[in-house]
Structure formats: C-alpha cells, structure tokens
Coordinates of C-alpha atoms in Angstrom, one line a residue:
M1 CA 129.0 108.7 155.4
T2 CA 126.6 111.4 156.7
S3 CA 124.1 111.6 154.0
L4 CA 122.2 108.5 152.9
R5 CA 121.4 110.1 149.6
R6 CA 125.1 111.1 148.8
F7 CA 126.0 107.5 149.8
L8 CA 123.5 105.8 147.7
V9 CA 124.5 108.0 144.7
I10 CA 128.3 107.4 144.9
S11 CA 127.9 103.6 145.6
V12 CA 125.4 103.2 142.6
L13 CA 127.8 105.3 140.5
S14 CA 130.9 103.4 141.6
A15 CA 129.2 100.1 140.7
L16 CA 128.0 101.6 137.3
M17 CA 131.6 102.9 136.5
L18 CA 133.1 99.4 137.6
V19 CA 130.6 97.4 135.4
N20 CA 131.3 99.8 132.5
F21 CA 134.9 99.5 132.7
I22 CA 134.9 95.7 132.8
A23 CA 132.4 96.0 129.8
A24 CA 134.6 98.3 127.9
L25 CA 137.9 96.2 128.7
H26 CA 136.1 93.1 127.5
G27 CA 134.7 95.0 124.5
Y28 CA 138.1 96.4 123.7
R29 CA 139.8 93.0 123.6
A30 CA 137.1 91.5 121.6
S31 CA 137.0 94.3 119.2
M32 CA 141.0 94.5 118.7
A33 CA 140.5 90.6 118.0
E34 CA 137.9 91.3 115.6
A35 CA 139.8 93.9 114.1
E36 CA 142.8 91.9 113.7
S37 CA 140.9 89.2 111.9
L38 CA 139.6 91.7 109.5
F39 CA 142.9 93.1 108.8
D40 CA 144.3 89.7 108.2
Q41 CA 141.5 88.9 105.9
K42 CA 142.3 92.0 103.9
L43 CA 146.0 90.9 103.6
S44 CA 144.7 87.4 102.5
E45 CA 142.5 88.9 99.7
M46 CA 145.3 91.2 98.6
A47 CA 147.6 88.5 98.4
A48 CA 145.2 86.2 96.4
Q49 CA 144.7 89.0 93.9
F50 CA 148.4 89.6 93.3
A51 CA 149.0 85.9 92.8
A52 CA 146.3 85.8 90.3
M53 CA 147.7 88.8 88.4
P54 CA 149.4 88.1 84.9
L55 CA 153.1 89.4 85.3
P56 CA 156.0 89.0 83.1
D57 CA 158.9 86.9 84.0
F58 CA 161.2 89.6 84.4
E59 CA 161.4 92.3 87.2
S60 CA 159.0 95.3 86.6
P61 CA 159.8 98.7 88.2
P62 CA 158.6 99.0 91.7
S63 CA 155.1 100.0 92.4
A64 CA 154.3 103.4 94.3
D65 CA 152.8 102.7 97.8
D66 CA 151.6 104.7 100.8
Q67 CA 154.5 103.4 103.3
Q68 CA 151.8 101.5 105.3
M69 CA 151.4 98.5 103.2
V70 CA 153.9 96.8 100.9
F71 CA 154.1 93.7 98.8
Q72 CA 156.7 91.4 97.0
I73 CA 155.9 89.1 94.1
F74 CA 158.3 86.1 93.3
S75 CA 158.3 83.7 90.5
A76 CA 158.1 79.9 91.1
K77 CA 161.9 80.1 90.8
A78 CA 162.1 82.6 93.5
K79 CA 163.0 85.3 91.2
L80 CA 161.5 88.9 92.3
L81 CA 159.0 90.0 89.6
W82 CA 157.5 93.0 91.3
R83 CA 157.5 94.9 94.5
S84 CA 156.4 98.3 96.0
S85 CA 158.7 101.1 96.3
H86 CA 159.2 100.6 100.1
A87 CA 159.5 97.0 100.1
P88 CA 163.0 95.7 100.4
A89 CA 164.7 93.8 97.6
E90 CA 165.1 90.7 99.5
I91 CA 162.3 88.4 100.3
I92 CA 160.9 89.4 103.6
S93 CA 159.8 85.9 104.8
D94 CA 160.1 82.3 103.4
E95 CA 157.6 80.6 105.8
L96 CA 154.0 80.5 104.4
G97 CA 151.2 82.1 106.4
F98 CA 151.0 84.9 108.8
G99 CA 154.0 86.3 110.8
E100 CA 155.5 89.5 112.1
H101 CA 158.8 91.1 110.9
N102 CA 161.1 94.1 111.4
F103 CA 162.3 96.2 108.5
N104 CA 162.3 99.9 107.4
D105 CA 162.3 100.8 111.3
Y106 CA 158.6 99.5 111.9
R107 CA 157.2 96.3 112.8
W108 CA 155.0 94.7 110.2
R109 CA 152.2 92.0 110.0
T110 CA 153.3 89.7 107.1
L111 CA 151.5 87.0 104.9
V112 CA 153.3 84.7 102.6
Y113 CA 150.9 83.3 100.1
E114 CA 151.8 80.6 97.3
N115 CA 149.7 80.1 94.3
P116 CA 149.2 76.4 94.1
D117 CA 148.6 76.5 90.1
S118 CA 151.5 78.8 89.0
G119 CA 153.8 78.3 92.2
R120 CA 154.0 82.1 92.3
R121 CA 154.8 83.4 95.8
V122 CA 153.3 86.5 97.1
V123 CA 154.5 88.5 100.5
V124 CA 152.2 91.3 101.7
A125 CA 153.0 93.3 104.8
E126 CA 151.3 96.1 106.8
R127 CA 152.6 98.3 109.5
V128 CA 151.4 97.0 112.8
D129 CA 151.3 100.3 114.4
Q130 CA 148.9 101.8 111.8
R131 CA 146.7 98.7 112.3
Y132 CA 146.4 99.3 116.1
R133 CA 145.9 103.0 115.6
L134 CA 143.0 102.5 113.2
A135 CA 141.5 99.9 115.4
E136 CA 141.6 101.8 118.5
S137 CA 140.1 104.9 117.0
V138 CA 137.0 102.8 115.9
I139 CA 136.9 101.2 119.3
L140 CA 137.2 104.6 121.4
E141 CA 134.6 106.2 119.4
S142 CA 132.1 103.7 120.7
I143 CA 133.6 103.9 124.4
V144 CA 133.9 107.5 124.8
P145 CA 130.1 108.2 124.7
V146 CA 129.6 105.6 127.6
V147 CA 132.2 107.5 129.8
L148 CA 130.7 110.8 128.9
I149 CA 127.2 109.7 129.9
L150 CA 128.2 109.1 133.4
P151 CA 127.6 112.7 134.7
V152 CA 124.2 112.4 133.1
A153 CA 123.6 109.0 134.8
G154 CA 124.7 110.5 138.2
I155 CA 122.2 113.4 137.9
L156 CA 119.4 110.8 137.1
I157 CA 120.3 108.6 139.9
W158 CA 120.4 111.8 142.2
L159 CA 116.9 112.7 141.2
I160 CA 115.5 109.0 141.3
I161 CA 117.2 108.4 144.8
G162 CA 115.8 111.7 146.1
H163 CA 112.2 110.7 144.8
G164 CA 112.8 107.5 146.6
L165 CA 113.7 109.0 149.8
K166 CA 110.8 111.6 149.6
S167 CA 108.8 109.7 152.3
L168 CA 111.6 110.1 154.9
D169 CA 111.3 113.8 154.3
V170 CA 107.6 113.7 154.7
L171 CA 108.0 111.6 158.0
A172 CA 110.6 114.2 159.3
K173 CA 108.1 117.3 158.4
I174 CA 105.3 115.5 160.1
L175 CA 107.5 114.7 163.3
R176 CA 108.8 118.5 163.4
R177 CA 105.3 119.9 163.2
K178 CA 104.2 117.9 166.1
S179 CA 103.5 119.9 169.3
P180 CA 105.3 118.7 172.5
D181 CA 102.1 117.3 173.9
D182 CA 101.0 115.5 170.6
F183 CA 101.3 112.0 170.8
G184 CA 99.0 110.9 168.1
A185 CA 100.1 108.1 165.6
V186 CA 102.1 109.3 162.7
K187 CA 100.7 108.5 159.3
V188 CA 102.6 108.8 155.8
D189 CA 100.5 108.2 152.8
G190 CA 102.1 106.0 150.4
A191 CA 104.9 105.1 152.5
P192 CA 107.1 102.4 151.0
V193 CA 107.2 98.9 152.5
E194 CA 111.0 99.6 153.9
L195 CA 109.7 102.8 155.9
Q196 CA 106.8 100.9 157.6
P197 CA 109.0 99.5 160.3
V198 CA 110.4 102.9 161.1
I199 CA 106.8 104.5 161.3
Q200 CA 105.7 101.6 163.5
S201 CA 108.6 102.2 165.7
V202 CA 107.9 105.7 166.1
N203 CA 104.2 105.2 166.8
S204 CA 105.2 102.7 169.4
M205 CA 107.5 105.2 171.0
L206 CA 104.9 108.0 170.9
S207 CA 102.5 105.4 172.5
R208 CA 104.9 104.7 175.5
L209 CA 105.6 108.4 175.9
S210 CA 102.0 109.2 175.9
A211 CA 101.5 106.6 178.8
S212 CA 104.5 107.7 180.6
F213 CA 103.3 111.3 180.7
E214 CA 99.7 110.3 181.7
R215 CA 101.3 108.5 184.6
E216 CA 103.1 111.7 185.5
R217 CA 99.8 113.7 185.4
R218 CA 98.2 111.3 187.5
F219 CA 101.1 111.3 190.0
S220 CA 100.9 115.2 190.1
A221 CA 97.0 115.1 190.9
D222 CA 97.5 112.4 193.4
A223 CA 100.5 113.9 195.1
A224 CA 98.5 117.3 195.3
H225 CA 95.9 115.5 197.1
E226 CA 97.6 112.9 199.1
L227 CA 100.3 115.3 200.3
R228 CA 98.5 118.6 201.0
T229 CA 95.7 116.9 202.9
P230 CA 97.9 115.6 205.7
I231 CA 100.1 118.6 205.8
S232 CA 96.8 120.7 206.3
A233 CA 95.7 118.1 209.1
I234 CA 99.0 118.6 210.8
K235 CA 98.9 122.4 210.5
M236 CA 95.4 122.2 212.2
H237 CA 96.7 119.9 215.0
L238 CA 99.6 122.3 215.6
H239 CA 97.2 125.2 216.1
N240 CA 95.2 123.0 218.6
I241 CA 98.4 122.0 220.5
R242 CA 99.7 125.8 220.6
E243 CA 96.4 126.5 222.5
E244 CA 97.2 123.6 225.0
L245 CA 101.1 124.3 225.5
P246 CA 102.5 127.3 227.2
S247 CA 103.2 130.1 224.9
G248 CA 106.7 130.4 223.5
S249 CA 107.4 126.7 223.3
E250 CA 110.8 126.3 221.3
S251 CA 110.0 123.0 220.0
L252 CA 106.6 123.9 218.9
G253 CA 107.9 126.8 217.1
S254 CA 110.7 124.7 215.3
L255 CA 107.9 122.2 214.3
S256 CA 105.8 124.8 212.8
K257 CA 108.7 126.1 210.7
D258 CA 109.5 122.5 209.4
V259 CA 105.8 122.0 208.4
D260 CA 105.6 125.3 206.7
R261 CA 108.9 124.3 204.8
L262 CA 107.4 120.9 203.9
A263 CA 104.3 122.6 202.6
H264 CA 106.4 125.1 200.6
L265 CA 108.5 122.1 199.3
V266 CA 105.2 120.3 198.3
D267 CA 103.9 123.3 196.5
Q268 CA 107.1 124.2 194.7
M269 CA 107.6 120.5 193.5
L270 CA 103.9 120.4 192.1
L271 CA 104.6 123.9 190.5
L272 CA 107.9 122.6 189.0
H273 CA 106.1 119.7 187.5
R274 CA 103.1 121.8 186.2
T275 CA 105.2 124.3 184.6
T276 CA 107.3 121.9 182.6
P277 CA 107.1 123.1 178.8
D278 CA 106.7 119.8 177.4
H279 CA 103.4 119.4 178.9
Y280 CA 102.1 122.7 180.3
P281 CA 98.7 123.4 178.8
A282 CA 99.6 127.2 178.1
K283 CA 96.9 129.6 177.1
F284 CA 98.6 132.6 175.5
E285 CA 97.1 135.9 175.6
Q286 CA 98.2 139.8 175.5
I287 CA 99.2 140.6 179.1
S288 CA 100.4 143.7 180.5
L289 CA 103.6 143.3 182.4
E290 CA 102.9 146.3 184.4
N291 CA 99.3 145.2 185.7
L292 CA 100.7 141.7 186.4
A293 CA 103.5 143.2 188.4
R294 CA 101.4 145.2 190.4
E295 CA 99.2 142.1 191.4
A296 CA 102.4 140.1 192.3
I297 CA 103.6 142.9 194.5
A298 CA 100.0 142.9 196.3
E299 CA 100.4 139.1 196.9
C300 CA 104.0 139.5 198.3
Y301 CA 103.2 142.7 200.4
T302 CA 103.2 140.9 203.6
D303 CA 106.8 139.5 203.2
F304 CA 108.1 143.0 202.3
A305 CA 106.3 144.5 205.2
Q306 CA 107.6 142.0 207.8
K307 CA 111.1 142.8 206.8
Q308 CA 110.5 146.5 206.3
Q309 CA 111.7 146.4 202.8
T310 CA 111.0 148.9 200.0
I311 CA 109.5 147.6 196.7
E312 CA 109.4 149.9 193.7
L313 CA 107.7 149.5 190.3
D314 CA 109.0 151.5 187.4
G315 CA 109.5 151.3 183.7
D316 CA 107.7 151.3 180.4
V317 CA 104.2 149.9 179.4
A318 CA 105.3 146.7 178.2
R319 CA 102.8 143.9 176.8
V320 CA 103.7 140.3 175.9
D321 CA 102.0 137.1 174.5
G322 CA 102.0 134.9 177.6
D323 CA 100.0 132.6 180.1
R324 CA 98.8 134.8 182.7
F325 CA 99.0 131.9 185.4
A326 CA 102.5 131.0 184.4
L327 CA 103.9 134.5 184.3
G328 CA 102.2 135.3 187.8
I329 CA 104.2 132.3 189.3
L330 CA 107.4 133.5 187.8
L331 CA 106.8 137.0 189.2
Q332 CA 106.2 135.7 192.7
N333 CA 109.2 133.5 192.7
L334 CA 111.4 136.3 191.6
L335 CA 109.9 138.7 194.3
N336 CA 110.0 136.1 197.0
N337 CA 113.6 135.3 196.3
A338 CA 114.5 139.0 196.3
S339 CA 112.7 139.3 199.6
K340 CA 114.1 136.3 201.2
Y341 CA 117.9 137.0 200.5
T342 CA 117.7 140.9 201.1
Q343 CA 118.5 142.3 204.4
Q344 CA 116.0 143.8 206.8
G345 CA 115.1 147.3 205.5
G346 CA 116.5 146.6 202.1
R347 CA 115.3 147.8 198.5
I348 CA 113.8 145.9 195.8
E349 CA 112.9 147.3 192.5
L350 CA 110.8 145.7 189.6
I351 CA 111.4 147.2 186.1
T352 CA 109.7 146.6 182.9
Q353 CA 111.2 148.0 179.7
T354 CA 110.8 147.8 175.9
R355 CA 114.2 147.5 174.1
G356 CA 113.6 147.4 170.4
A357 CA 112.2 143.9 169.6
Q358 CA 112.4 142.7 173.1
V359 CA 110.6 143.2 176.5
W360 CA 112.8 143.2 179.7
L361 CA 111.3 142.1 183.0
T362 CA 113.9 142.9 185.9
V363 CA 113.8 142.3 189.6
A364 CA 116.8 143.9 191.2
D365 CA 117.7 144.0 194.9
N366 CA 120.5 145.4 197.0
G367 CA 121.3 142.4 199.0
P368 CA 124.5 140.6 199.3
G369 CA 124.3 139.2 195.5
I370 CA 125.9 136.0 194.5
S371 CA 129.1 135.2 192.8
T372 CA 129.4 134.7 188.8
E373 CA 130.2 130.8 189.6
A374 CA 126.9 130.4 191.8
Q375 CA 125.0 132.1 189.1
R376 CA 125.7 129.2 186.7
R377 CA 124.1 126.8 189.4
V378 CA 121.1 128.6 190.8
F379 CA 118.8 127.2 188.1
E380 CA 119.7 123.7 189.2
R381 CA 116.9 121.8 191.1
F382 CA 117.2 121.9 195.0
Y383 CA 120.4 123.9 194.7
R384 CA 120.7 126.6 197.4
L385 CA 123.5 129.0 197.9
G386 CA 125.0 128.1 201.1
G387 CA 122.8 125.0 201.5
D388 CA 120.1 124.9 204.1
R389 CA 122.2 127.1 206.3
H390 CA 122.2 130.0 204.3
S391 CA 123.1 133.1 206.1
S392 CA 119.9 134.5 205.5
G393 CA 118.0 132.1 207.4
A394 CA 115.2 132.1 205.0
A395 CA 113.4 128.8 204.5
G396 CA 113.5 127.3 201.0
C397 CA 114.0 124.2 198.8
G398 CA 116.0 125.5 196.0
L399 CA 113.3 125.1 193.3
G400 CA 112.2 128.8 192.7
L401 CA 114.6 129.6 190.0
S402 CA 114.1 126.3 188.3
I403 CA 110.3 127.0 188.1
V404 CA 111.4 130.5 186.6
E405 CA 113.6 128.8 184.0
H406 CA 110.5 126.5 183.1
I407 CA 108.5 129.4 182.5
A408 CA 110.9 131.5 180.6
E409 CA 111.3 128.5 178.3
L410 CA 107.7 128.1 177.8
H411 CA 107.6 131.7 176.6
G412 CA 110.7 131.7 174.4
A413 CA 112.4 134.1 176.7
K414 CA 116.0 134.1 178.0
I415 CA 117.4 134.9 181.5
V416 CA 120.0 137.5 182.2
M417 CA 121.7 137.9 185.6
A418 CA 123.9 141.0 186.4
T419 CA 124.7 143.0 189.5
G420 CA 121.7 144.6 191.4
L421 CA 121.0 148.0 192.8
D422 CA 123.7 150.2 194.3
E423 CA 126.4 148.3 192.6
R424 CA 125.7 145.3 194.8
G425 CA 123.0 142.5 195.1
L426 CA 121.4 140.6 192.2
A427 CA 119.3 141.5 189.1
V428 CA 117.4 138.9 187.2
S429 CA 116.0 139.8 183.9
I430 CA 113.7 137.8 181.8
V431 CA 114.0 138.9 178.2
F432 CA 110.8 138.3 176.1
P433 CA 110.5 138.5 172.3
V434 CA 107.9 141.0 171.3
S435 CA 105.1 139.6 169.0
L436 CA 103.8 141.8 166.2
T437 CA 100.7 142.7 168.0
A438 CA 102.4 143.2 171.2
G439 CA 104.9 145.7 169.6
K440 CA 102.0 147.7 168.0
N441 CA 100.0 147.8 171.3
S442 CA 103.0 149.0 173.3
Q443 CA 104.1 151.7 170.8
A444 CA 100.6 153.1 170.8
S445 CA 100.3 153.1 174.7
L446 CA 103.8 154.9 174.8
G447 CA 102.6 157.4 172.2
A448 CA 99.5 158.1 174.3
G449 CA 101.6 159.1 177.4
K450 CA 105.0 158.8 178.6
S451 CA 104.0 159.7 182.0
L452 CA 103.6 156.0 182.6
R453 CA 107.2 155.9 183.0
R454 CA 106.4 155.2 186.4
G455 CA 106.1 158.1 188.9
S456 CA 103.9 155.5 190.7
R457 CA 105.6 153.5 193.3
E458 CA 104.3 151.1 196.0
E459 CA 106.4 151.1 199.4
A460 CA 106.0 148.8 202.2
Q461 CA 107.9 149.7 205.5

C-alpha cells in the first residue's frame, strides 16, 4: 500500500462494513424470529375469536377472503360449520397447535385450536411467502440506511484521518524547506505522541550529519595547511638544488614536474571539496560573464602563450546570478582543459550567448576532441582520457571537470558537450537559467548597443 491515508481509510471502512454485516445478519435473524412470533400470535388471536363466535350447527356459506389467510370451523362432532372461500372443504390438519401444510399451490402456516368449553375446533392458516415478504420489507427498511451511510462514513473517515496525519505533512514541509547546510533541530508544534520518535530520529540524524560535515570542513582546513606547506618547502629546496647541480639534469626536471603535479592535485582536491553544492557558502550576485571571461583569459594567458594558441572571446552581453569565485574557478578549469588538450598553435574560443530564457557559456577548441562514450565519463573523479599517459603529455589529475560539474549544479545549470571548432575538437557549454533581473539587465544592455557582439578579441601567439 503506497498511501498510508488510503490504507487506513480502506482498513477502517472494511472493518466497519464487516461489523455492520455481522450486526445486520444477527439483526435479520432476530427480527425474523420476532416477526414469526408476532404472526403466530396473530393467528392465535384469530383462532380464539372464531372459536368464541356463535355459529349454527349447519354449514354456512363460505366467507370471502384475501387469498392470503384462510380458516375452517368444525363442530365438536367434526362437522364443517364455516370456512373461507379459498379454504378446502376437507380439514387442513387434525393435529392441535402450529404446523405447516401445502394446499392451493402454496406453503401455509397453520394453527389448529380447540375450544375447551364447546369442543369447537378452528383451523386458521396464513401463506408463508407472504409472511416472509412482509417481514423482510420491514427489516430491510431498517438495514438499507446503514448500508447507504457507508459512503458518507468513508468521506468522514478520510477527513478525520487526513487531519490526524496533518503533522506528517507539516514535518515533510519543514524538511523540504531546510537548506542543504541547515542541520538545526526540527520542531513540529502540537506533534502527536506517535510522531515524536520520528522527529527525534530525524534530529539525531541531522546532528550526526552536522558533526560529519564539520569534520570534513576541519579536514579541508588542515589538509590545506599540512599539504601545501611541505610542498612549498620541497619547491624551495628544489630551487636551491637546481643552483647546485649542473644545468639540464634530467632527474631534477622530472622531480620538478612531479612536485608541480602533486601541488596541482592538492589544489584540485581542495577545490573539489570546497565547491560541493551541499556545503559551499555561495554568495550570489549579478555577474557579467563577459567581464568574468576576460579575467579568466588574463589569468590563463601564460599557458596560451607557451603553446602559441589563439584565444578569442565572442558573443552577447550575458548576466547571471552566480557566485563570482566559483564561476571564476569554472572558467579557469574549462580554459585550462582546452589549452592542455589542444595542439601547439591551436585555436580556442570562449562564447557567451543569451538564448531566450537561458544563458550559454561555451568553451570550444579545435583539438582532437573525445568520443561520445568518453563524454559520459569525463565528469568522473580522477578519470583522464587515455589515463596518465595521455598523448598530449599534459599533467593532470582528472578532477577539473568534476569541479565544473559541482559549480554548474550549484548554479542550477546543465552541461552540454558537442563538437568543437572546425568540425573537430570539443565544445563544453554551461547552460544557466536566466533570473528575472538578469534577463532585464541583459535586454537593456543589448538594446544599448549590439556592437558588443564582440569585435574585441584577445590573442596570444
């Protein structure tokens, strides 16, 4: 049963119908017995009246009747004195008292009564089917209202149970309204005793989650200090060793690359932890993606220049509600990935577009691209296309796009991957929903001048 309310209503109604059925059956049988007693009493009274009537000693003409009740009156010498028109001429029964007999194609309830003073014998009979029909009509009139009231009872039970389960709805609404970083205790005013264990269990779970997240935050802060500090010291020692050893030492170069990779891994792991949507302390504001993209390009300028790559910024004025720090990390990761995996002298383009109720931020390149199957895995942590021996030779740890996914989720955006520039390479698009204020500001800016549809380009060669 998927609905507790429906289960309770059906169960209560079923129990109510069963009890009513048993009560009605018992009442029917008792009522029929009582009706039989009343009908028999009526026959007894009628027989006594006939026995006391003054009648001649010769047979009188038959009396008219209603075909449902007949009588016979005999003298003490068993001579028929009077009968109803539908009663047979022969005596119906010789046995005193009540009985049942068949005649005139019906079953009859009979009573043979004898007057002790005159010896006169009276036989009265009543059709059994008529007796049952009359009794059942009376009894059913009292049972039918009980059956008809069941739908009304069902509605009342539904409303009453709904009122009783209202505290569950209140608890559900409180839990739905809680933010991901709110681990405060849940309080439901007027909660019934049965719901208290559930509330206590929920509060206990929230308390444990709060302690767990606090431990993670402490780990992040401790890891940032404990890991970055020795790495910085190692870099310093490497610099000193480089001054002492002959230039061009292959081992020293490899060691330097490994230390740089380790530093990059630590930074990415900490960023991955910090950008988790469940506990990232986001500060949303109106942000121009165009200006943020310019800043990200400037920060990554050295990487583009070393590989003689061309970077272009194009598109519409686009504004979104977002966290500046998180979106900056998102752009840097996308640009770094594009630079790493695009060949020497390749081309990268960063595009911002407003499409209806959405803002598209796209980073496209003309590198080797990735297969459709690999696109489904690139957001997995520590996954690198081709593993650590990627053909590009670029150092990485496979966390960049996982961080991008976290930040996109934080902003309610989705990620779309497609073919990049020149019918090759890779294009990664972040699709943001446009807020009401952002949409208005964007339209106003576009109306002010479409010359911002980027004639400006930044190139590093």
